[in-house]
Amino acid sequence: MGKLYIVPTPVGNFEDMTLRAIRVLKEADRILAEDTRTSSVLLRHFDITTPMQSHHKYNEHTAVARVIEMLKAGETIALISDAGTPGISDPGFLLSRECRREGIDVECLPGATAFVPALVDSGLPCDRFHFEGFLPVKKGRQTRLELLAAKEETMVFYESPHRIARTLAEMAQTFGADREAAVVREISKKFETHYRATLGELAEEFASNQPKGEFVIIIDGKRKERQKSKSTGNDPFSGLPDGFLNPGLR
């Protein structure tokens, strides 16, 4: 019986690759990659010559059975996505679940994921949070936002560049324009950018300026006594000037 390794890969900077991840990818019999063209750049950088095959959201339902056969035949297989940890808004869950059902060992390595540094850096509470990932594109989108509006935990979303302006505008309308939030663009890449302001200010900023890249949105949870929180200094944005927006490069 073989073993499945779930291997996180850098979301931007290749220096975020762990030594253990490099070793596992070199020692595996096969690498399942979300996009072999994207992953080939990473593998070449670390001199990894293990054979690859595609495993993405469009073929994973049909590919799982074949992968299970290879694992049962004794292969060691490593699963990677284009960036970050497989299974977090990326393919991986179906294969992991089926391996568990079939009694095949699965080991997920710790490593890079986009939302953790964005959350910790946001200045918003991160002791309790809700990871939402991508919102529905059409059906059920507004209903989902309305349900999330009552959550008291900090909320984490992923968004694409062509929907970021729309999403922030909808969030400002549903959650309230005064809700504190942060947007991080291109985590761990050369042009990583952080924006911190209210949802209303962020919606206005991105309505007139839609930069490229992938985004993480962090939103403060609903507070029963928001004004009291601000007056007692518990507000993470207290002391900043009105209309504060900081797209500072890091």
Coordinates of N, CA, C and O in Angstrom, one line a residue, residues 48-216:
I48 N 13.7 19.2 -9.1 CA 12.8 18.1 -8.8 C 12.4 17.5 -10.2 O 11.8 18.2 -11.0
T49 N 12.7 16.2 -10.4 CA 12.5 15.6 -11.7 C 11.4 14.5 -11.6 O 11.2 13.8 -12.6
T50 N 10.7 14.4 -10.6 CA 9.6 13.4 -10.4 C 8.5 13.6 -11.5 O 8.1 14.8 -11.8
P51 N 8.0 12.6 -12.1 CA 7.0 12.7 -13.1 C 5.7 13.4 -12.6 O 5.3 13.1 -11.4
M52 N 5.1 14.2 -13.4 CA 3.9 14.8 -13.0 C 2.7 14.4 -13.9 O 2.9 14.0 -15.0
Q53 N 1.5 14.5 -13.3 CA 0.3 14.4 -14.1 C -0.8 15.4 -13.6 O -0.7 15.7 -12.4
S54 N -1.7 15.7 -14.4 CA -2.7 16.7 -14.0 C -3.7 16.2 -13.1 O -4.2 15.0 -13.2
H55 N -4.1 17.0 -12.1 CA -5.2 16.7 -11.2 C -5.8 18.0 -10.8 O -5.3 18.7 -9.9
H56 N -6.9 18.3 -11.4 CA -7.5 19.6 -11.2 C -9.0 19.5 -11.0 O -9.6 18.4 -11.1
K57 N -9.7 20.6 -10.8 CA -11.2 20.5 -10.5 C -12.0 20.0 -11.6 O -13.1 19.5 -11.4
Y58 N -11.5 20.0 -12.9 CA -12.3 19.5 -14.0 C -12.1 18.0 -14.2 O -12.9 17.4 -14.9
N59 N -11.1 17.4 -13.6 CA -10.9 16.0 -13.9 C -10.8 15.2 -12.6 O -10.7 13.9 -12.6
E60 N -10.9 15.8 -11.4 CA -10.6 15.1 -10.2 C -11.7 14.0 -9.9 O -11.4 13.0 -9.3
H61 N -12.9 14.3 -10.3 CA -14.0 13.3 -10.0 C -13.7 12.0 -10.7 O -13.9 10.9 -10.2
T62 N -13.2 12.1 -12.0 CA -12.9 10.9 -12.8 C -11.6 10.3 -12.5 O -11.3 9.1 -12.7
A63 N -10.6 11.2 -12.0 CA -9.3 10.7 -11.8 C -9.0 10.0 -10.5 O -8.1 9.3 -10.3
V64 N -9.9 10.3 -9.5 CA -9.7 9.7 -8.1 C -9.5 8.2 -8.1 O -8.6 7.7 -7.5
A65 N -10.4 7.5 -8.9 CA -10.4 6.1 -8.9 C -9.0 5.5 -9.4 O -8.5 4.6 -8.8
R66 N -8.5 6.2 -10.4 CA -7.2 5.7 -11.0 C -6.1 6.0 -10.0 O -5.2 5.2 -9.8
V67 N -6.1 7.1 -9.3 CA -5.1 7.5 -8.3 C -5.1 6.5 -7.2 O -4.1 6.0 -6.7
I68 N -6.3 6.1 -6.7 CA -6.5 5.1 -5.7 C -5.8 3.8 -6.1 O -5.2 3.1 -5.3
E69 N -6.0 3.4 -7.3 CA -5.4 2.1 -7.8 C -3.9 2.2 -7.8 O -3.2 1.2 -7.4
M70 N -3.3 3.4 -8.1 CA -1.9 3.5 -8.1 C -1.4 3.5 -6.7 O -0.3 2.9 -6.4
L71 N -2.1 4.1 -5.7 CA -1.7 4.0 -4.3 C -1.8 2.6 -3.8 O -0.9 2.2 -3.0
K72 N -2.8 1.9 -4.1 CA -3.0 0.5 -3.7 C -1.9 -0.4 -4.3 O -1.5 -1.4 -3.7
A73 N -1.4 0.0 -5.4 CA -0.3 -0.7 -6.0 C 1.1 -0.4 -5.4 O 2.1 -1.0 -5.8
G74 N 1.1 0.5 -4.5 CA 2.3 0.8 -3.7 C 3.0 2.1 -4.0 O 4.1 2.4 -3.5
E75 N 2.4 2.9 -4.9 CA 3.1 4.2 -5.3 C 3.0 5.2 -4.1 O 2.0 5.2 -3.4
T76 N 4.0 6.0 -4.0 CA 4.0 7.2 -3.1 C 3.7 8.4 -4.0 O 4.4 8.6 -5.0
I77 N 2.6 9.0 -3.7 CA 2.1 10.1 -4.6 C 2.0 11.4 -3.8 O 1.5 11.4 -2.6
A78 N 2.5 12.5 -4.4 CA 2.4 13.8 -3.8 C 1.4 14.7 -4.5 O 1.5 14.7 -5.8
L79 N 0.5 15.3 -3.8 CA -0.5 16.2 -4.4 C -0.1 17.7 -4.2 O 0.1 18.1 -3.0
I80 N 0.0 18.5 -5.2 CA 0.2 19.9 -5.1 C -0.8 20.7 -5.9 O -1.4 20.2 -6.8
S81 N -1.0 21.9 -5.5 CA -1.8 22.8 -6.3 C -1.0 23.9 -6.9 O 0.3 23.9 -6.7
D82 N -1.6 24.9 -7.6 CA -0.8 25.9 -8.2 C 0.0 26.8 -7.2 O 1.1 27.2 -7.4
A83 N -0.7 26.9 -6.0 CA -0.1 27.7 -4.9 C -0.8 27.4 -3.6 O -2.0 27.3 -3.6
G84 N -0.1 27.4 -2.5 CA -0.7 27.2 -1.2 C -1.0 25.7 -0.9 O -0.3 24.8 -1.5
T85 N -1.9 25.5 0.0 CA -2.2 24.1 0.5 C -3.4 23.5 -0.3 O -4.5 24.0 -0.3
P86 N -3.2 22.3 -1.0 CA -4.3 21.7 -1.6 C -5.5 21.4 -0.7 O -5.3 21.1 0.5
G87 N -6.7 21.6 -1.2 CA -7.9 21.4 -0.4 C -8.4 22.7 0.1 O -9.6 22.7 0.5
I88 N -7.6 23.7 0.2 CA -8.1 25.0 0.7 C -8.4 25.8 -0.6 O -7.5 26.5 -1.2
S89 N -9.7 25.8 -1.0 CA -10.1 26.5 -2.2 C -9.4 25.9 -3.4 O -9.2 26.6 -4.4
D90 N -8.9 24.7 -3.3 CA -8.1 24.1 -4.4 C -8.5 22.6 -4.4 O -9.0 22.1 -3.4
P91 N -8.2 21.9 -5.5 CA -8.5 20.4 -5.5 C -7.7 19.7 -4.4 O -6.6 20.1 -4.1
G92 N -8.3 18.6 -3.9 CA -7.6 17.9 -2.9 C -8.5 17.1 -1.9 O -8.2 16.0 -1.5
F93 N -9.6 17.7 -1.6 CA -10.5 17.1 -0.6 C -11.1 15.8 -1.1 O -11.1 14.8 -0.3
L94 N -11.5 15.7 -2.3 CA -12.1 14.4 -2.8 C -11.1 13.2 -2.7 O -11.4 12.2 -2.2
L95 N -9.8 13.5 -3.1 CA -8.8 12.4 -3.1 C -8.5 12.1 -1.6 O -8.4 10.9 -1.3
S96 N -8.3 13.1 -0.8 CA -8.0 12.8 0.6 C -9.1 12.0 1.3 O -8.9 11.0 2.0
R97 N -10.4 12.4 1.0 CA -11.5 11.6 1.6 C -11.6 10.2 1.1 O -11.8 9.2 1.9
E98 N -11.3 10.0 -0.2 CA -11.4 8.6 -0.7 C -10.2 7.7 -0.2 O -10.4 6.5 0.1
C99 N -9.1 8.4 0.0 CA -8.0 7.6 0.6 C -8.3 7.1 2.0 O -8.0 6.0 2.4
R100 N -8.9 8.0 2.8 CA -9.3 7.6 4.1 C -10.3 6.5 4.1 O -10.2 5.6 4.9
R101 N -11.2 6.5 3.2 CA -12.2 5.5 3.1 C -11.6 4.2 2.7 O -12.1 3.1 3.1
E102 N -10.5 4.2 1.9 CA -9.9 3.0 1.4 C -8.8 2.5 2.3 O -8.1 1.6 2.0
G103 N -8.5 3.2 3.4 CA -7.5 2.8 4.4 C -6.1 3.2 3.9 O -5.1 2.5 4.4
I104 N -6.0 4.1 3.0 CA -4.7 4.5 2.5 C -4.1 5.7 3.4 O -4.9 6.7 3.7
D105 N -2.9 5.6 3.8 CA -2.3 6.7 4.6 C -2.3 8.0 3.8 O -1.9 8.1 2.7
V106 N -2.6 9.1 4.5 CA -2.6 10.4 4.0 C -1.8 11.3 5.0 O -2.1 11.2 6.2
E107 N -0.9 12.1 4.5 CA -0.1 13.0 5.4 C 0.0 14.3 4.7 O 0.4 14.5 3.6
C108 N -0.5 15.4 5.4 CA -0.5 16.7 4.9 C 0.7 17.5 5.6 O 0.7 17.6 6.8
L109 N 1.6 18.0 4.8 CA 2.7 18.8 5.3 C 2.2 20.2 5.7 O 1.4 20.7 5.0
P110 N 2.8 20.8 6.8 CA 2.5 22.2 7.0 C 3.2 23.0 6.0 O 4.3 22.7 5.5
G111 N 2.6 24.2 5.8 CA 3.3 25.1 4.8 C 2.4 26.2 4.4 O 1.5 26.6 5.1
A112 N 2.7 26.8 3.3 CA 2.2 28.1 2.9 C 0.7 28.0 2.6 O 0.2 27.0 2.0
T113 N 0.0 29.1 3.0 CA -1.4 29.3 2.6 C -1.6 30.8 2.6 O -1.0 31.5 3.5
A114 N -2.4 31.3 1.8 CA -2.5 32.8 1.6 C -3.2 33.5 2.8 O -2.9 34.6 3.2
F115 N -4.3 32.8 3.3 CA -5.1 33.6 4.3 C -4.5 33.8 5.6 O -4.8 34.8 6.3
V116 N -3.6 32.9 6.1 CA -3.0 33.0 7.4 C -2.2 34.3 7.6 O -2.5 35.1 8.5
P117 N -1.2 34.6 6.7 CA -0.5 35.9 6.9 C -1.4 37.1 6.7 O -1.2 38.1 7.4
A118 N -2.4 37.0 5.8 CA -3.3 38.1 5.6 C -4.1 38.4 6.9 O -4.3 39.5 7.3
L119 N -4.6 37.3 7.5 CA -5.4 37.5 8.7 C -4.6 38.0 9.9 O -5.0 39.0 10.5
V120 N -3.4 37.5 10.1 CA -2.6 37.9 11.2 C -2.1 39.4 11.1 O -2.1 40.1 12.0
D121 N -1.8 39.7 9.8 CA -1.3 41.1 9.5 C -2.4 42.1 9.5 O -2.2 43.3 9.6
S122 N -3.7 41.7 9.5 CA -4.8 42.7 9.3 C -5.0 43.6 10.5 O -5.6 44.7 10.3
G123 N -4.6 43.2 11.6 CA -4.9 44.0 12.8 C -6.3 43.7 13.4 O -6.7 44.2 14.4
L124 N -7.0 42.8 12.8 CA -8.3 42.4 13.3 C -8.2 41.1 14.1 O -7.2 40.4 14.0
P125 N -9.1 40.9 15.0 CA -9.0 39.7 15.9 C -8.8 38.4 15.1 O -9.6 38.1 14.2
C126 N -7.8 37.6 15.5 CA -7.6 36.3 14.8 C -7.6 35.2 15.8 O -7.2 34.1 15.4
D127 N -8.1 35.4 17.0 CA -8.2 34.2 17.9 C -9.4 33.3 17.5 O -9.3 32.1 17.8
R128 N -10.4 33.9 16.9 CA -11.5 33.1 16.4 C -11.9 33.7 15.0 O -12.0 34.9 14.9
F129 N -11.9 32.9 14.0 CA -12.3 33.4 12.7 C -13.0 32.4 11.8 O -13.0 31.2 12.1
H130 N -13.7 32.9 10.8 CA -14.5 32.0 9.9 C -13.9 32.1 8.5 O -13.8 33.2 8.0
F131 N -13.4 31.0 8.0 CA -12.8 31.0 6.6 C -14.0 30.6 5.7 O -14.5 29.5 5.7
E132 N -14.3 31.6 4.8 CA -15.3 31.4 3.8 C -14.8 31.0 2.4 O -15.4 30.3 1.7
G133 N -13.6 31.5 2.1 CA -13.1 31.3 0.8 C -13.8 32.1 -0.3 O -14.2 33.2 0.0
F134 N -14.1 31.5 -1.4 CA -14.8 32.2 -2.5 C -16.3 32.1 -2.3 O -16.8 31.1 -2.0
L135 N -16.9 33.3 -2.5 CA -18.4 33.3 -2.4 C -19.0 32.7 -3.7 O -18.3 32.6 -4.7
P136 N -20.2 32.2 -3.7 CA -20.8 31.8 -4.9 C -20.8 32.9 -5.9 O -21.0 34.1 -5.6
V137 N -20.6 32.6 -7.2 CA -20.5 33.7 -8.2 C -21.9 34.2 -8.5 O -22.1 35.5 -8.6
K138 N -22.9 33.4 -8.6 CA -24.3 33.9 -8.9 C -25.3 33.4 -7.9 O -25.6 34.1 -6.9
K139 N -25.8 32.2 -8.1 CA -26.9 31.6 -7.2 C -26.5 31.5 -5.8 O -25.4 30.9 -5.4
G140 N -27.3 32.1 -4.9 CA -27.1 32.0 -3.5 C -26.1 33.0 -2.9 O -25.8 33.0 -1.7
R141 N -25.5 33.9 -3.7 CA -24.5 34.8 -3.3 C -25.0 35.8 -2.3 O -24.4 35.9 -1.2
Q142 N -26.1 36.5 -2.6 CA -26.6 37.5 -1.6 C -27.2 36.8 -0.3 O -27.0 37.3 0.7
T143 N -27.8 35.7 -0.5 CA -28.2 34.9 0.7 C -27.1 34.6 1.6 O -27.2 34.7 2.8
R144 N -26.0 34.2 1.0 CA -24.8 33.8 1.8 C -24.2 35.0 2.5 O -23.9 35.0 3.7
L145 N -24.2 36.2 1.9 CA -23.7 37.4 2.5 C -24.6 37.8 3.7 O -24.1 38.2 4.7
E146 N -25.9 37.7 3.5 CA -26.8 38.0 4.6 C -26.6 37.1 5.8 O -26.7 37.6 6.9
L147 N -26.3 35.9 5.6 CA -26.1 35.0 6.7 C -24.8 35.3 7.4 O -24.7 35.3 8.6
L148 N -23.8 35.7 6.6 CA -22.5 36.0 7.2 C -22.5 37.3 8.0 O -21.6 37.5 8.8
A149 N -23.4 38.2 7.6 CA -23.4 39.5 8.2 C -23.6 39.5 9.7 O -23.2 40.4 10.4
A150 N -24.2 38.4 10.3 CA -24.4 38.3 11.7 C -23.3 37.6 12.4 O -23.3 37.6 13.7
K151 N -22.3 37.1 11.7 CA -21.2 36.4 12.4 C -20.3 37.4 13.2 O -20.0 38.5 12.8
E152 N -20.0 36.9 14.4 CA -19.2 37.8 15.3 C -17.7 37.5 15.1 O -16.9 38.3 15.6
E153 N -17.3 36.4 14.5 CA -15.9 36.1 14.2 C -15.4 36.9 13.1 O -16.2 37.3 12.2
T154 N -14.1 37.2 13.0 CA -13.5 37.8 11.9 C -13.7 36.8 10.7 O -13.6 35.6 10.8
M155 N -14.0 37.4 9.5 CA -14.2 36.6 8.3 C -13.2 36.7 7.3 O -12.6 37.8 7.1
V156 N -12.9 35.6 6.6 CA -11.8 35.5 5.6 C -12.4 35.1 4.3 O -13.1 34.1 4.2
F157 N -12.1 35.9 3.2 CA -12.6 35.5 1.9 C -11.4 35.6 0.9 O -10.5 36.3 1.1
Y158 N -11.6 34.8 -0.2 CA -10.7 34.9 -1.4 C -11.5 35.6 -2.5 O -12.7 35.4 -2.6
E159 N -10.8 36.3 -3.3 CA -11.5 36.9 -4.5 C -10.6 37.1 -5.6 O -9.3 37.3 -5.4
S160 N -11.1 37.1 -6.8 CA -10.3 37.3 -8.0 C -10.3 38.7 -8.4 O -11.2 39.5 -8.0
P161 N -9.4 39.2 -9.3 CA -9.3 40.6 -9.6 C -10.5 41.2 -10.3 O -10.9 42.3 -10.1
H162 N -11.2 40.4 -11.2 CA -12.3 40.9 -11.9 C -13.6 41.0 -11.1 O -14.6 41.5 -11.6
R163 N -13.6 40.4 -9.9 CA -14.8 40.5 -9.0 C -14.6 41.3 -7.8 O -15.5 41.5 -7.0
I164 N -13.3 41.8 -7.5 CA -13.0 42.4 -6.2 C -13.9 43.6 -6.0 O -14.4 43.8 -4.9
A165 N -14.0 44.5 -7.0 CA -14.8 45.7 -6.8 C -16.3 45.4 -6.5 O -16.9 46.0 -5.6
R166 N -16.8 44.5 -7.2 CA -18.2 44.1 -7.0 C -18.4 43.5 -5.6 O -19.4 43.9 -4.9
T167 N -17.5 42.6 -5.2 CA -17.6 42.0 -3.9 C -17.6 43.0 -2.8 O -18.4 42.9 -1.8
L168 N -16.6 43.9 -2.8 CA -16.5 44.9 -1.8 C -17.7 45.8 -1.7 O -18.2 46.1 -0.6
A169 N -18.3 46.1 -2.8 CA -19.5 47.0 -2.8 C -20.7 46.2 -2.2 O -21.4 46.8 -1.4
E170 N -20.8 44.9 -2.5 CA -21.9 44.1 -2.0 C -21.7 43.9 -0.5 O -22.6 43.9 0.3
M171 N -20.4 43.7 -0.1 CA -20.2 43.6 1.4 C -20.5 44.8 2.2 O -21.0 44.8 3.3
A172 N -20.1 46.0 1.6 CA -20.3 47.2 2.2 C -21.8 47.5 2.4 O -22.3 48.0 3.5
Q173 N -22.6 47.1 1.4 CA -24.1 47.2 1.5 C -24.7 46.3 2.5 O -25.6 46.6 3.2
T174 N -24.2 45.0 2.5 CA -24.8 44.0 3.4 C -24.3 44.1 4.8 O -25.1 43.9 5.8
F175 N -23.0 44.2 5.0 CA -22.4 44.2 6.3 C -22.4 45.6 7.0 O -22.3 45.7 8.2
G176 N -22.5 46.7 6.2 CA -22.4 48.0 6.7 C -21.1 48.7 6.2 O -20.1 48.1 6.3
A177 N -21.3 49.9 5.7 CA -20.1 50.6 5.1 C -19.0 50.9 6.2 O -17.9 51.1 5.9
D178 N -19.4 50.9 7.5 CA -18.5 51.3 8.5 C -17.8 50.1 9.1 O -17.0 50.2 10.0
R179 N -18.0 48.9 8.6 CA -17.4 47.7 9.1 C -15.9 47.7 8.7 O -15.5 47.9 7.6
E180 N -15.0 47.5 9.7 CA -13.6 47.5 9.4 C -13.2 46.3 8.6 O -13.7 45.2 8.8
A181 N -12.2 46.5 7.8 CA -11.7 45.4 6.9 C -10.3 45.6 6.4 O -9.7 46.7 6.6
A182 N -9.8 44.6 5.8 CA -8.5 44.7 5.2 C -8.5 43.9 3.9 O -9.2 42.9 3.8
V183 N -7.8 44.3 2.9 CA -7.6 43.6 1.7 C -6.1 43.5 1.4 O -5.4 44.5 1.5
V184 N -5.7 42.3 1.1 CA -4.3 42.0 0.8 C -4.2 41.5 -0.6 O -4.9 40.5 -1.0
R185 N -3.3 42.1 -1.4 CA -3.2 41.7 -2.8 C -1.8 41.0 -3.0 O -0.8 41.5 -2.4
E186 N -1.8 39.9 -3.7 CA -0.5 39.2 -4.1 C 0.4 38.9 -2.9 O 1.5 39.3 -2.8
I187 N -0.2 38.1 -1.9 CA 0.5 37.7 -0.8 C 1.9 37.0 -1.1 O 2.0 36.2 -2.0
S188 N 3.0 37.5 -0.5 CA 4.3 36.9 -0.6 C 4.9 37.1 -2.0 O 5.9 36.4 -2.4
K189 N 4.4 38.0 -2.8 CA 4.9 38.3 -4.1 C 5.6 39.7 -4.1 O 5.4 40.5 -3.2
K190 N 6.2 40.1 -5.2 CA 6.9 41.3 -5.3 C 6.1 42.5 -5.0 O 6.5 43.5 -4.4
F191 N 4.8 42.5 -5.5 CA 4.0 43.7 -5.4 C 2.9 43.5 -4.3 O 1.8 44.0 -4.5
E192 N 3.2 42.7 -3.3 CA 2.3 42.6 -2.2 C 1.8 43.9 -1.7 O 2.6 44.8 -1.4
T193 N 0.5 44.1 -1.5 CA -0.1 45.4 -1.1 C -1.1 45.2 -0.1 O -1.9 44.2 -0.2
H194 N -1.1 46.0 1.0 CA -2.1 45.9 2.1 C -3.0 47.2 2.1 O -2.4 48.3 2.0
Y195 N -4.3 47.0 2.2 CA -5.2 48.1 2.3 C -6.0 47.8 3.6 O -6.5 46.7 3.8
R196 N -6.1 48.8 4.4 CA -6.9 48.7 5.7 C -7.8 49.9 5.8 O -7.3 51.1 5.8
A197 N -9.1 49.7 5.9 CA -10.0 50.8 6.0 C -11.4 50.2 6.3 O -11.5 49.0 6.7
T198 N -12.4 51.0 6.2 CA -13.8 50.5 6.3 C -14.2 49.9 5.0 O -13.6 50.2 3.9
L199 N -15.2 49.0 5.0 CA -15.7 48.4 3.8 C -16.2 49.5 2.8 O -16.0 49.4 1.6
G200 N -16.8 50.6 3.3 CA -17.2 51.6 2.4 C -16.1 52.3 1.7 O -16.1 52.6 0.5
E201 N -15.0 52.6 2.4 CA -13.8 53.2 1.8 C -13.1 52.2 0.9 O -12.6 52.7 -0.2
L202 N -13.0 51.0 1.2 CA -12.4 50.0 0.3 C -13.2 49.8 -1.0 O -12.7 49.7 -2.0
A203 N -14.5 49.8 -0.8 CA -15.4 49.7 -2.0 C -15.2 50.8 -2.9 O -15.1 50.7 -4.2
E204 N -15.1 52.0 -2.4 CA -14.9 53.2 -3.2 C -13.5 53.2 -3.9 O -13.4 53.5 -5.0
E205 N -12.5 52.8 -3.1 CA -11.1 52.7 -3.7 C -11.1 51.7 -4.8 O -10.5 52.0 -5.9
F206 N -11.6 50.5 -4.7 CA -11.5 49.5 -5.8 C -12.5 49.8 -6.9 O -12.3 49.2 -8.0
A207 N -13.5 50.6 -6.7 CA -14.4 51.0 -7.8 C -13.7 51.8 -8.8 O -14.0 51.7 -10.0
S208 N -12.7 52.6 -8.4 CA -12.0 53.5 -9.3 C -10.6 52.9 -9.6 O -9.9 53.5 -10.5
N209 N -10.2 51.9 -8.9 CA -8.9 51.4 -9.1 C -8.9 49.9 -9.0 O -9.0 49.4 -7.8
Q210 N -8.8 49.1 -10.0 CA -8.9 47.7 -10.0 C -7.6 47.0 -10.4 O -7.4 46.7 -11.5
P211 N -6.7 46.9 -9.4 CA -5.4 46.3 -9.7 C -5.5 44.8 -10.0 O -6.5 44.1 -9.7
K212 N -4.5 44.3 -10.7 CA -4.4 42.9 -11.0 C -4.0 42.1 -9.7 O -3.5 42.6 -8.8
G213 N -4.1 40.8 -9.8 CA -3.6 39.9 -8.7 C -4.7 39.2 -8.0 O -5.9 39.4 -8.3
E214 N -4.4 38.3 -7.1 CA -5.3 37.6 -6.3 C -5.4 38.3 -4.9 O -4.5 38.8 -4.4
F215 N -6.7 38.2 -4.4 CA -7.0 39.0 -3.2 C -7.4 38.1 -2.0 O -8.1 37.1 -2.2
V216 N -7.1 38.6 -0.8 CA -7.6 38.0 0.4 C -8.3 39.2 1.1 O -7.8 40.3 1.3

